[in-house]
Amino acid sequence: MRVSPSSPSSSTLSSPSISSSPLPITFVYSTTKLFMAGEERDRSTKKGLTTIVKERTETETKDDKKKEEMWRVVLHNDEVHTFNYVIRSLSKCIGTLDRKASFEICVETHGVGKATVTKTWKKQAEQFCLGLQRQGLTVSISPDEDFEGGHSGGNI
């Protein structure tokens, strides 16, 4: 329903019909600027319009991790901790190791002096190393190509 255009003060309503003259369209430009967190903005504005520039970041994919150099998490022998404590610590900190694999790593560490716990990318190796060190174990990381001796470890 719309008000008849014949008289502006008229309050009579006409029936719905297709009008030959379309209603005028009005564009309103706002001067209010909205910005989202973490986005940069261009200071130049024209007629209340603002350009927002988003910065793209590249994320690391699984292919990038495969290209990345592998690192070993190395457990060193100490005469302080019991086999059971080391087995529990290894199984707790490295979710892919079961108790049997942890026991084999303990036996090799005790006999040889050091053993590879796992081979993985550097960031993950650092996390495993810190987790095991928090448990009180003597652990280090080493690039895979520089490592001499020890067993192959439980790959992730």
PDB file of C-alpha atoms in Angstrom, residues 61-138:
ATOM      1  CA  THR A  61      51.437 -27.280   5.534  1.00  0.00           C
ATOM      2  CA  LYS A  62      52.208 -30.962   5.903  1.00  0.00           C
ATOM      3  CA  ASP A  63      54.335 -30.798   2.740  1.00  0.00           C
ATOM      4  CA  ASP A  64      56.498 -28.103   4.358  1.00  0.00           C
ATOM      5  CA  LYS A  65      57.019 -30.366   7.374  1.00  0.00           C
ATOM      6  CA  LYS A  66      58.155 -33.212   5.110  1.00  0.00           C
ATOM      7  CA  LYS A  67      60.723 -30.920   3.475  1.00  0.00           C
ATOM      8  CA  GLU A  68      61.928 -29.751   6.883  1.00  0.00           C
ATOM      9  CA  GLU A  69      64.981 -31.433   8.337  1.00  0.00           C
ATOM     10  CA  MET A  70      64.222 -34.242  10.795  1.00  0.00           C
ATOM     11  CA  TRP A  71      65.493 -34.044  14.379  1.00  0.00           C
ATOM     12  CA  ARG A  72      66.081 -36.777  16.943  1.00  0.00           C
ATOM     13  CA  VAL A  73      65.031 -36.627  20.572  1.00  0.00           C
ATOM     14  CA  VAL A  74      67.878 -38.346  22.438  1.00  0.00           C
ATOM     15  CA  LEU A  75      67.562 -39.826  25.943  1.00  0.00           C
ATOM     16  CA  HIS A  76      70.828 -39.944  27.918  1.00  0.00           C
ATOM     17  CA  ASN A  77      71.570 -42.469  30.645  1.00  0.00           C
ATOM     18  CA  ASP A  78      71.532 -41.374  34.268  1.00  0.00           C
ATOM     19  CA  GLU A  79      71.819 -43.430  37.422  1.00  0.00           C
ATOM     20  CA  VAL A  80      69.096 -41.495  39.246  1.00  0.00           C
ATOM     21  CA  HIS A  81      65.770 -42.633  37.782  1.00  0.00           C
ATOM     22  CA  THR A  82      64.279 -46.120  37.857  1.00  0.00           C
ATOM     23  CA  PHE A  83      63.254 -47.976  34.715  1.00  0.00           C
ATOM     24  CA  ASN A  84      59.587 -47.730  35.699  1.00  0.00           C
ATOM     25  CA  TYR A  85      59.778 -43.959  36.173  1.00  0.00           C
ATOM     26  CA  VAL A  86      61.492 -43.445  32.791  1.00  0.00           C
ATOM     27  CA  ILE A  87      58.996 -45.743  31.028  1.00  0.00           C
ATOM     28  CA  ARG A  88      56.049 -43.834  32.520  1.00  0.00           C
ATOM     29  CA  SER A  89      57.628 -40.470  31.640  1.00  0.00           C
ATOM     30  CA  LEU A  90      58.315 -41.481  28.030  1.00  0.00           C
ATOM     31  CA  SER A  91      54.796 -42.859  27.551  1.00  0.00           C
ATOM     32  CA  LYS A  92      53.259 -39.767  29.150  1.00  0.00           C
ATOM     33  CA  CYS A  93      55.199 -37.122  27.194  1.00  0.00           C
ATOM     34  CA  ILE A  94      55.286 -38.860  23.817  1.00  0.00           C
ATOM     35  CA  GLY A  95      51.832 -40.138  23.037  1.00  0.00           C
ATOM     36  CA  THR A  96      52.920 -42.463  20.216  1.00  0.00           C
ATOM     37  CA  LEU A  97      55.145 -44.541  22.502  1.00  0.00           C
ATOM     38  CA  ASP A  98      53.571 -47.444  24.340  1.00  0.00           C
ATOM     39  CA  ARG A  99      55.127 -49.023  27.436  1.00  0.00           C
ATOM     40  CA  LYS A 100      56.863 -51.770  25.427  1.00  0.00           C
ATOM     41  CA  ALA A 101      58.624 -49.289  23.107  1.00  0.00           C
ATOM     42  CA  SER A 102      59.507 -47.123  26.117  1.00  0.00           C
ATOM     43  CA  PHE A 103      61.041 -50.172  27.848  1.00  0.00           C
ATOM     44  CA  GLU A 104      63.179 -50.967  24.769  1.00  0.00           C
ATOM     45  CA  ILE A 105      64.431 -47.365  24.703  1.00  0.00           C
ATOM     46  CA  CYS A 106      65.298 -47.599  28.423  1.00  0.00           C
ATOM     47  CA  VAL A 107      67.259 -50.832  27.928  1.00  0.00           C
ATOM     48  CA  GLU A 108      69.253 -49.359  25.043  1.00  0.00           C
ATOM     49  CA  THR A 109      69.909 -46.122  26.955  1.00  0.00           C
ATOM     50  CA  HIS A 110      71.120 -48.111  29.959  1.00  0.00           C
ATOM     51  CA  GLY A 111      73.424 -50.282  27.822  1.00  0.00           C
ATOM     52  CA  VAL A 112      74.794 -47.801  25.275  1.00  0.00           C
ATOM     53  CA  GLY A 113      74.499 -44.526  27.189  1.00  0.00           C
ATOM     54  CA  LYS A 114      72.007 -42.847  24.871  1.00  0.00           C
ATOM     55  CA  ALA A 115      69.130 -43.771  22.590  1.00  0.00           C
ATOM     56  CA  THR A 116      66.827 -42.072  20.132  1.00  0.00           C
ATOM     57  CA  VAL A 117      63.344 -41.647  21.533  1.00  0.00           C
ATOM     58  CA  THR A 118      61.793 -40.383  18.285  1.00  0.00           C
ATOM     59  CA  LYS A 119      62.538 -38.557  15.033  1.00  0.00           C
ATOM     60  CA  THR A 120      60.354 -35.593  14.136  1.00  0.00           C
ATOM     61  CA  TRP A 121      60.463 -31.995  12.913  1.00  0.00           C
ATOM     62  CA  LYS A 122      62.395 -29.485  15.030  1.00  0.00           C
ATOM     63  CA  LYS A 123      59.528 -27.675  16.783  1.00  0.00           C
ATOM     64  CA  GLN A 124      57.941 -30.971  17.877  1.00  0.00           C
ATOM     65  CA  ALA A 125      61.342 -32.322  18.979  1.00  0.00           C
ATOM     66  CA  GLU A 126      61.853 -29.233  21.160  1.00  0.00           C
ATOM     67  CA  GLN A 127      58.432 -29.731  22.763  1.00  0.00           C
ATOM     68  CA  PHE A 128      59.149 -33.405  23.494  1.00  0.00           C
ATOM     69  CA  CYS A 129      62.574 -32.505  24.887  1.00  0.00           C
ATOM     70  CA  LEU A 130      61.154 -29.868  27.247  1.00  0.00           C
ATOM     71  CA  GLY A 131      58.387 -32.208  28.395  1.00  0.00           C
ATOM     72  CA  LEU A 132      60.856 -34.966  29.251  1.00  0.00           C
ATOM     73  CA  GLN A 133      63.219 -32.507  30.940  1.00  0.00           C
ATOM     74  CA  ARG A 134      60.316 -31.355  33.136  1.00  0.00           C
ATOM     75  CA  GLN A 135      60.035 -34.974  34.229  1.00  0.00           C
ATOM     76  CA  GLY A 136      63.681 -34.768  35.342  1.00  0.00           C
ATOM     77  CA  LEU A 137      65.172 -36.838  32.516  1.00  0.00           C
ATOM     78  CA  THR A 138      68.378 -35.953  30.674  1.00  0.00           C
TER      79      THR A 138
END
